[in-house]
Short mmCIF file of C-alpha atoms and ligand atoms in Angstrom, two decimals:
data_model
loop_
_atom_site.label_atom_id
_atom_site.label_comp_id
_atom_site.label_asym_id
_atom_site.label_seq_id
_atom_site.Cartn_x
_atom_site.Cartn_y
_atom_site.Cartn_z
CA MET A 199 -90.80 143.46 -80.28
CA ALA A 200 -92.97 146.26 -81.67
CA GLU A 201 -91.59 148.94 -84.02
CA ASP A 202 -91.23 151.36 -81.09
CA GLY A 203 -89.09 148.79 -79.22
CA THR A 204 -91.75 147.89 -76.61
CA LEU A 205 -92.80 144.29 -75.92
CA GLN A 206 -95.56 142.83 -78.04
CA SER A 207 -98.23 140.52 -76.63
CA ILE A 208 -100.11 140.05 -79.91
CA ARG A 209 -98.34 138.89 -83.09
CA TYR A 210 -100.67 138.90 -86.02
CA LYS A 211 -100.51 138.63 -89.75
CA ARG A 212 -103.47 137.63 -91.86
CA GLY A 213 -104.25 133.97 -91.16
CA SER A 214 -101.89 133.68 -88.20
CA LEU A 215 -102.12 134.80 -84.57
CA GLN A 216 -99.66 134.24 -81.77
CA LEU A 217 -100.07 135.39 -78.19
CA LEU A 218 -97.23 135.89 -75.74
CA ASP A 219 -97.93 133.53 -72.84
CA GLN A 220 -98.02 136.10 -70.04
CA ARG A 221 -98.31 133.37 -67.39
CA LYS A 222 -94.68 132.47 -68.09
CA LEU A 223 -93.28 136.00 -67.90
CA PRO A 224 -90.82 137.18 -66.84
CA LEU A 225 -89.04 133.81 -66.77
CA GLU A 226 -89.84 132.63 -70.30
CA THR A 227 -90.84 134.37 -73.52
CA THR A 228 -93.08 131.86 -75.28
CA TYR A 229 -95.68 132.59 -77.96
CA LEU A 230 -98.69 130.29 -78.35
CA ASP A 231 -100.38 129.69 -81.70
CA ILE A 232 -104.05 130.66 -81.67
CA ARG A 233 -105.87 128.89 -84.49
CA ASP A 234 -109.51 129.68 -83.77
CA SER A 235 -112.02 131.24 -81.39
CA ALA A 236 -111.86 128.21 -79.06
CA ASP A 237 -108.12 128.79 -78.64
CA GLY A 238 -108.82 132.51 -78.19
CA TRP A 239 -111.46 131.85 -75.51
CA SER A 240 -109.11 129.60 -73.51
CA ALA A 241 -106.17 132.00 -73.86
CA ILE A 242 -108.31 134.80 -72.40
CA ARG A 243 -109.89 132.72 -69.64
CA ASP A 244 -106.52 131.20 -68.61
CA MET A 245 -104.71 134.59 -68.63
CA VAL A 246 -102.32 133.81 -71.49
CA VAL A 247 -103.45 137.24 -72.63
CA ARG A 248 -105.03 139.73 -70.22
CA GLY A 249 -105.69 143.44 -69.92
CA ALA A 250 -108.95 144.92 -71.19
CA PRO A 251 -107.87 146.15 -74.66
CA ALA A 252 -105.64 143.12 -75.35
CA ILE A 253 -108.36 140.58 -74.64
CA ALA A 254 -110.80 142.39 -76.93
CA ILE A 255 -108.31 142.44 -79.80
CA ALA A 256 -107.07 138.89 -79.21
CA ALA A 257 -110.68 137.65 -79.23
CA ALA A 258 -111.50 139.52 -82.46
CA LEU A 259 -108.35 138.28 -84.19
CA SER A 260 -108.77 134.66 -83.05
CA LEU A 261 -112.04 134.60 -84.97
CA ALA A 262 -110.46 136.44 -87.91
CA VAL A 263 -107.84 133.69 -88.15
CA GLU A 264 -110.48 130.98 -87.86
CA VAL A 265 -112.59 132.29 -90.74
CA HIS A 266 -109.57 133.16 -92.88
CA ASN A 267 -108.39 129.56 -92.64
CA LEU A 268 -111.79 127.89 -93.13
CA GLU A 269 -111.21 125.17 -95.70
CA GLN A 270 -114.73 125.21 -96.99
CA PHE A 271 -117.89 127.12 -96.19
CA SER A 272 -120.90 126.35 -98.30
CA GLY A 273 -123.37 128.62 -96.48
CA THR A 274 -125.05 131.87 -97.49
CA PRO A 275 -123.98 135.37 -96.37
CA ASN A 276 -126.62 135.07 -93.61
CA ASP A 277 -125.07 131.78 -92.47
CA ALA A 278 -121.66 133.45 -92.34
CA SER A 279 -123.14 136.30 -90.33
CA SER A 280 -124.76 133.91 -87.82
CA LEU A 281 -121.57 131.94 -87.45
CA LEU A 282 -119.59 135.09 -86.68
CA ALA A 283 -122.21 136.48 -84.27
CA ASN A 284 -122.46 133.19 -82.34
CA LYS A 285 -118.70 132.91 -82.02
CA LEU A 286 -118.44 136.53 -80.88
CA ASP A 287 -121.02 135.82 -78.14
CA TYR A 288 -118.98 132.82 -77.11
CA LEU A 289 -115.77 134.89 -76.96
CA VAL A 290 -117.49 137.55 -74.82
CA SER A 291 -118.31 134.84 -72.26
CA SER A 292 -114.60 134.26 -71.52
CA ARG A 293 -114.27 137.09 -68.95
CA PRO A 294 -117.12 139.33 -67.78
CA THR A 295 -115.72 142.57 -66.33
CA ALA A 296 -113.79 144.34 -69.11
CA VAL A 297 -116.28 146.09 -71.39
CA ASN A 298 -113.79 146.36 -74.27
CA LEU A 299 -114.51 142.73 -75.23
CA SER A 300 -118.30 143.16 -75.50
CA ASP A 301 -117.83 146.61 -77.08
CA ALA A 302 -115.63 145.03 -79.78
CA ALA A 303 -118.19 142.27 -80.34
CA ILE A 304 -121.02 144.82 -80.75
CA LYS A 305 -118.99 146.88 -83.25
CA LEU A 306 -117.95 143.80 -85.22
CA LYS A 307 -121.55 142.59 -85.38
CA GLU A 308 -122.53 146.02 -86.75
CA VAL A 309 -119.93 145.66 -89.50
CA ILE A 310 -121.28 142.22 -90.37
CA SER A 311 -124.91 143.32 -90.45
CA ASN A 312 -124.05 146.32 -92.64
CA VAL A 313 -122.44 144.07 -95.20
CA VAL A 314 -124.64 141.00 -95.13
CA ALA A 315 -127.64 142.46 -97.00
CA THR A 316 -125.63 143.29 -100.11
CA ALA A 317 -122.94 140.57 -99.90
CA ALA A 318 -122.73 138.34 -102.95
CA ASP A 319 -121.33 135.45 -100.94
CA ALA A 320 -120.20 134.32 -97.49
CA GLU A 321 -116.60 135.14 -98.35
CA THR A 322 -117.49 138.85 -98.59
CA VAL A 323 -118.93 138.77 -95.06
CA PHE A 324 -115.88 136.99 -93.66
CA GLN A 325 -113.56 139.42 -95.42
CA ALA A 326 -115.40 142.44 -93.98
CA TYR A 327 -115.08 140.89 -90.52
CA ILE A 328 -111.34 140.25 -90.96
CA ASP A 329 -110.73 143.81 -92.18
CA ALA A 330 -112.62 145.28 -89.20
CA ALA A 331 -110.77 143.10 -86.67
CA GLU A 332 -107.44 144.14 -88.18
CA ILE A 333 -108.39 147.82 -87.91
CA MET A 334 -109.04 147.32 -84.18
CA LEU A 335 -105.46 146.13 -83.77
CA GLN A 336 -104.06 149.19 -85.55
CA ASP A 337 -106.38 151.69 -83.84
CA ASP A 338 -105.47 150.54 -80.33
CA VAL A 339 -101.79 151.51 -80.59
CA ALA A 340 -102.65 154.97 -81.98
CA SER A 341 -105.24 155.46 -79.26
CA ASN A 342 -102.78 154.48 -76.52
CA LYS A 343 -100.15 156.89 -77.82
CA ALA A 344 -102.76 159.66 -77.70
CA ILE A 345 -103.68 158.68 -74.11
CA GLY A 346 -99.99 158.84 -73.20
CA SER A 347 -99.53 162.23 -74.76
CA PHE A 348 -102.72 163.79 -73.28
CA GLY A 349 -101.91 162.30 -69.87
CA ALA A 350 -98.31 163.52 -69.77
CA SER A 351 -99.27 167.08 -70.82
CA PHE A 352 -102.12 167.17 -68.32
CA LEU A 353 -99.99 165.96 -65.42
CA ARG A 354 -97.19 168.35 -66.37
CA ASP A 355 -99.59 171.32 -66.45
CA HIS A 356 -101.74 170.43 -63.45
CA LEU A 357 -99.21 169.01 -61.02
CA LYS A 358 -96.67 171.77 -61.52
CA ALA A 359 -93.91 169.16 -61.46
CA SER A 360 -90.74 170.74 -60.27
CA PRO A 361 -88.98 169.65 -62.30
CA GLN A 362 -90.13 166.02 -62.32
CA LEU A 363 -92.84 163.86 -60.76
CA SER A 364 -93.26 160.33 -59.48
CA VAL A 365 -96.25 158.21 -60.37
CA LEU A 366 -97.66 155.10 -58.74
CA THR A 367 -99.45 152.57 -60.92
CA HIS A 368 -101.20 149.24 -60.35
CA CYS A 369 -101.55 145.99 -62.28
CA ASN A 370 -100.24 145.94 -65.86
CA THR A 371 -101.59 148.41 -68.38
CA GLY A 372 -98.63 148.45 -70.75
CA SER A 373 -97.87 147.04 -74.16
CA LEU A 374 -98.64 143.58 -72.75
CA ALA A 375 -102.19 144.60 -71.80
CA THR A 376 -102.94 146.32 -75.12
CA ALA A 377 -101.93 146.12 -78.77
CA GLY A 378 -98.94 148.28 -77.83
CA TYR A 379 -97.62 151.17 -75.70
CA GLY A 380 -100.29 150.94 -73.01
CA THR A 381 -102.78 153.17 -71.20
CA ALA A 382 -101.68 154.13 -67.65
CA LEU A 383 -98.25 152.75 -68.45
CA GLY A 384 -98.47 154.68 -71.73
CA VAL A 385 -98.81 157.88 -69.67
CA ILE A 386 -95.72 156.85 -67.69
CA ARG A 387 -93.88 156.11 -70.96
CA SER A 388 -94.80 159.56 -72.28
CA LEU A 389 -93.77 161.29 -69.04
CA TYR A 390 -90.43 159.53 -69.28
CA ALA A 391 -90.00 160.40 -72.98
CA GLU A 392 -90.66 164.05 -72.14
CA GLY A 393 -88.12 164.05 -69.29
CA ILE A 394 -90.80 164.74 -66.65
CA LEU A 395 -90.74 161.37 -64.90
CA GLN A 396 -88.67 161.06 -61.78
CA LYS A 397 -89.80 157.56 -60.98
CA ALA A 398 -92.58 155.07 -61.60
CA TYR A 399 -93.68 152.95 -58.65
CA CYS A 400 -95.42 149.71 -59.51
CA THR A 401 -97.31 147.50 -57.10
CA GLU A 402 -96.89 143.73 -57.03
CA THR A 403 -100.64 143.38 -57.72
CA ARG A 404 -101.46 140.28 -55.75
CA PRO A 405 -102.60 137.64 -56.30
CA PHE A 406 -101.70 137.27 -60.00
CA ASN A 407 -98.69 139.61 -59.74
CA GLN A 408 -99.30 141.51 -62.97
CA GLY A 409 -97.24 144.33 -61.42
CA SER A 410 -94.16 142.43 -60.30
CA ARG A 411 -94.09 140.05 -63.27
CA LEU A 412 -95.33 142.21 -66.16
CA THR A 413 -95.17 145.93 -65.36
CA ALA A 414 -91.76 145.54 -63.73
CA PHE A 415 -90.65 143.58 -66.81
CA GLU A 416 -91.80 146.36 -69.16
CA LEU A 417 -90.22 149.10 -67.03
CA VAL A 418 -86.89 147.29 -66.84
CA HIS A 419 -87.06 146.50 -70.56
CA ASP A 420 -87.65 150.17 -71.42
CA LYS A 421 -85.07 151.34 -68.83
CA ILE A 422 -87.62 153.61 -67.15
CA PRO A 423 -86.59 154.55 -63.59
CA ALA A 424 -88.88 152.47 -61.39
CA THR A 425 -89.32 150.76 -58.04
CA LEU A 426 -91.50 147.78 -57.17
CA ILE A 427 -93.51 147.88 -53.94
CA ALA A 428 -95.73 145.41 -52.11
CA ASP A 429 -99.41 146.35 -52.48
CA SER A 430 -99.51 146.92 -48.74
CA ALA A 431 -96.66 149.49 -48.94
CA ALA A 432 -98.63 151.97 -51.05
CA ALA A 433 -100.10 154.06 -48.20
CA ALA A 434 -96.70 154.27 -46.49
CA LEU A 435 -95.12 155.38 -49.79
CA MET A 436 -97.71 158.14 -50.14
CA ASN A 437 -97.28 159.15 -46.51
CA ALA A 438 -93.53 159.46 -47.13
CA GLY A 439 -94.31 162.09 -49.81
CA ARG A 440 -92.83 160.00 -52.61
CA VAL A 441 -95.82 159.98 -54.97
CA ASN A 442 -97.22 162.97 -56.91
CA ALA A 443 -100.02 161.12 -58.69
CA VAL A 444 -101.60 157.69 -59.05
CA VAL A 445 -102.47 156.58 -62.60
CA VAL A 446 -104.27 153.28 -63.21
CA GLY A 447 -106.10 151.62 -66.08
CA ALA A 448 -109.73 150.55 -66.30
CA ASP A 449 -111.78 147.54 -67.24
CA ARG A 450 -115.11 149.33 -67.26
CA VAL A 451 -116.04 152.94 -66.55
CA ALA A 452 -119.73 153.54 -65.77
CA ALA A 453 -121.56 156.65 -66.99
CA ASN A 454 -120.98 158.44 -63.68
CA GLY A 455 -117.21 157.69 -63.71
CA ASP A 456 -117.20 154.81 -61.21
CA THR A 457 -114.38 152.60 -62.48
CA ALA A 458 -113.77 148.85 -62.28
CA ASN A 459 -110.11 147.95 -62.36
CA LYS A 460 -107.76 145.36 -60.88
CA ILE A 461 -108.49 144.41 -57.27
CA GLY A 462 -106.62 146.80 -54.98
CA THR A 463 -107.30 149.88 -57.11
CA TYR A 464 -110.01 151.08 -54.68
CA SER A 465 -107.59 150.82 -51.73
CA LEU A 466 -105.05 152.91 -53.65
CA ALA A 467 -107.70 155.56 -54.40
CA LEU A 468 -108.71 155.71 -50.72
CA ALA A 469 -105.09 156.06 -49.63
CA ALA A 470 -104.42 158.71 -52.30
CA ASN A 471 -107.49 160.67 -51.21
CA HIS A 472 -106.34 160.58 -47.57
CA HIS A 473 -102.94 161.95 -48.58
CA GLY A 474 -104.29 164.59 -50.99
CA ILE A 475 -102.68 162.86 -53.98
CA PRO A 476 -104.62 163.07 -57.29
CA PHE A 477 -105.85 159.75 -58.63
CA TYR A 478 -106.34 159.33 -62.40
CA VAL A 479 -107.77 156.62 -64.64
CA ALA A 480 -106.24 156.23 -68.11
CA ALA A 481 -108.43 154.32 -70.56
CA PRO A 482 -109.65 154.37 -74.15
CA LEU A 483 -113.25 155.37 -74.85
CA THR A 484 -113.93 151.68 -75.53
CA SER A 485 -113.60 151.13 -71.74
CA ILE A 486 -116.56 153.43 -71.06
CA ASP A 487 -119.93 151.75 -70.64
CA LEU A 488 -122.65 154.40 -70.86
CA SER A 489 -125.32 151.73 -70.44
CA LEU A 490 -124.46 151.48 -66.74
CA SER A 491 -125.39 154.45 -64.60
CA SER A 492 -123.03 153.53 -61.77
CA GLY A 493 -120.34 151.06 -60.79
CA GLN A 494 -122.82 149.06 -58.70
CA GLU A 495 -124.05 147.49 -61.92
CA ILE A 496 -120.61 146.22 -62.99
CA VAL A 497 -120.22 142.45 -62.87
CA ILE A 498 -117.04 141.59 -61.00
CA GLU A 499 -115.28 138.42 -62.06
CA GLU A 500 -114.35 136.03 -59.27
CA ARG A 501 -111.42 133.78 -60.04
CA SER A 502 -110.11 130.48 -58.73
CA PRO A 503 -109.10 130.19 -55.04
CA LYS A 504 -105.91 128.62 -56.36
CA GLU A 505 -104.63 132.11 -57.31
CA LEU A 506 -104.41 132.89 -53.58
CA LEU A 507 -103.61 129.47 -52.20
CA ASN A 508 -100.64 128.82 -54.47
CA THR A 509 -97.58 130.84 -55.45
CA ARG A 510 -97.29 132.60 -58.82
CA GLY A 511 -100.99 133.50 -58.91
CA GLY A 512 -102.03 129.85 -58.75
CA LEU A 513 -99.42 128.47 -61.13
CA GLY A 514 -96.88 127.43 -58.47
CA GLU A 515 -97.01 125.25 -55.37
CA GLN A 516 -99.57 125.63 -52.58
CA VAL A 517 -98.47 127.83 -49.69
CA ALA A 518 -101.73 128.69 -47.90
CA ALA A 519 -103.31 126.41 -45.29
CA SER A 520 -105.40 123.69 -46.88
CA GLY A 521 -109.12 124.00 -46.21
CA ILE A 522 -109.24 127.80 -45.84
CA PRO A 523 -112.13 129.31 -47.83
CA VAL A 524 -111.10 132.03 -50.28
CA TRP A 525 -112.77 135.12 -51.77
CA ASN A 526 -110.91 136.16 -54.91
CA PRO A 527 -112.55 139.02 -56.82
CA ALA A 528 -110.35 139.97 -59.78
CA PHE A 529 -111.54 143.61 -59.81
CA ASP A 530 -113.00 146.28 -57.57
CA VAL A 531 -114.90 149.49 -58.24
CA THR A 532 -113.43 152.88 -57.38
CA PRO A 533 -116.16 155.48 -56.87
CA ALA A 534 -116.02 158.52 -59.16
CA LYS A 535 -115.68 160.83 -56.17
CA LEU A 536 -112.15 159.49 -55.61
CA ILE A 537 -111.13 160.02 -59.27
CA ALA A 538 -109.65 163.39 -60.33
CA GLY A 539 -109.73 162.75 -64.08
CA ILE A 540 -110.13 160.13 -66.80
CA ILE A 541 -107.39 160.31 -69.43
CA THR A 542 -108.67 159.19 -72.84
CA GLU A 543 -107.39 159.27 -76.42
CA LYS A 544 -109.62 162.33 -77.00
CA GLY A 545 -108.44 164.32 -73.99
CA VAL A 546 -108.87 164.30 -70.21
CA ILE A 547 -112.36 164.13 -68.72
CA THR A 548 -112.46 166.32 -65.62
CA LYS A 549 -115.32 167.14 -63.30
CA SER A 550 -117.59 170.11 -63.62
CA GLY A 551 -118.47 170.68 -59.99
CA ASP A 552 -118.49 167.35 -58.20
CA ALA A 553 -119.39 165.11 -61.12
CA PHE A 554 -118.09 163.88 -64.45
CA ASP A 555 -120.24 164.45 -67.52
CA ILE A 556 -118.88 161.49 -69.44
CA ARG A 557 -121.85 161.21 -71.77
CA SER A 558 -121.32 164.72 -73.19
CA PHE A 559 -117.60 164.14 -73.51
CA VAL A 560 -118.16 160.93 -75.47
CA GLN A 561 -120.78 162.57 -77.70
CA LYS A 562 -118.43 165.47 -78.50
CA ALA A 563 -115.54 163.09 -79.11
CA ALA A 564 -117.65 161.10 -81.57
CA ALA A 565 -118.93 164.17 -83.45
CA PRO A 566 -117.43 164.58 -86.91
CA LEU A 567 -115.08 167.57 -87.34
CA ILE A 568 -116.68 170.53 -89.13
CA VAL A 569 -114.14 172.18 -91.43
O1 MRU B 249 -107.02 140.53 -64.77
P1 MRU B 249 -106.30 141.41 -65.75
O2 MRU B 249 -104.82 141.26 -65.72
O3 MRU B 249 -106.87 141.30 -67.14
O4 MRU B 249 -106.63 142.89 -65.25
C1 MRU B 249 -106.11 143.98 -65.96
C2 MRU B 249 -106.44 145.30 -65.39
O5 MRU B 249 -107.14 145.41 -64.40
C3 MRU B 249 -105.96 146.50 -66.15
O6 MRU B 249 -105.72 147.56 -65.29
C4 MRU B 249 -107.04 146.92 -67.16
O7 MRU B 249 -107.50 145.84 -67.89
C5 MRU B 249 -106.51 147.95 -68.11
S1 MRU B 249 -105.28 147.31 -69.19
C6 MRU B 249 -104.86 148.58 -70.23
#
C-alpha cells in the first residue's frame, strides 16, 4: 500500500525490487522478486507489470537493482556505460507500443553519457544510473497527481457538472499501471476527492480484462462509486445519457495528437463522438512521441492468440473453438479529431482550431521559469 492508501504495483528500495503480479489480481496479491534486467524483461513481456509508465519504471529499476548488486565489476567507466546501454536496449525490446519505456531508456543513456567522461570509476557510472532511475519512480507519482488535479479542474469548468458528473474509462490506468495514483484513473480519483464524481464506469477491457480485474479492484479498494460494463455496452450506456465524459490513458501520443491506447479505445471514441460526449486522453508528457508525425507510424503490439482463445486473458482454460485463427492487437490508434483534450502534468492541451499544437505545448512546458 502506498502512503496515500492506494495499491502499489512497484515496491522498491535500493538493491531490491518487487512487482505485484497483476496476472493474479484480483484473486491473489503476490509480489515477485525482480533481481535483474532479465527478470524485468520477462515481467514486462508476461504482463506481471503493465501500463505504460509502470513498465518504464519497472524496467529502469530492474537494471538499477542488477548493477547495485553486482558482486564484482572490473571494467572501466566506458565498460559500465556500454553494459547499461546494452541492457536498456534489451529492456526496450520487451514491448513495442508504449513510448514511455524507450523515452526512459533515452533519458537514462543521457545521464550515463554525461557522467562517463569524468567518472573516476565504473561505480560512479552505476551510481549515477541508480540515482536517475530512482528519480523516475518519485517523479511519476507527482506527475500523476498533477494530471489528476488539472483533469478534475478542467472537467469541472468545461462540463458544467451539475452538480456531479459520470466518467467512462477503459483498461487500467491507475496506481497499478504507474508508480502510483494513475493517469486517467488519477483524474477520476481527483474528481471523487473533490466531490464532483457521480460515478465511474469501467469497461471489462477484453481480452486481458485490465478493467474488470484491475480498475474494478482499485475502484472498490478506494470506495469510489463505480459500475463495471462489458466493452460492448459502452455505446448503449452513452445513448442512455449516463456518461458526461470519457477519459482514457495513452501508450503513445503522436505529434498530431493521434493516440495509441488499449484496444477498444478507438471504438469508445467513435461512440462518444456519435453521442456528442467529450473524449479525453490523460497522459504524462513522457507518453508523447514528437518523432512521429501521426498515429500511422505507431507500432502496434500483437499478442498471443491464447489471450482470446482462453479465459482470464489466456491464463485460464480454452473456451474458443480450436483451430480458429485469431487477430489480437493489444492497442489501437484513436485519431486526434476524436480527442477533445490531452490532460498532462503541465496542463490540458486543447485544440486551436481543428488541430492540437502539441510541439509548442511541450516546448513551453520544458522552458525554465523566468523569475
Ligand atoms: O497492455 P497494457 O495493460 O500495458 O495496456 C495499458 C494501457 O493501454 C493503458 O491505458 C496505458 O498504458 C496507460 S497506463 C497509465
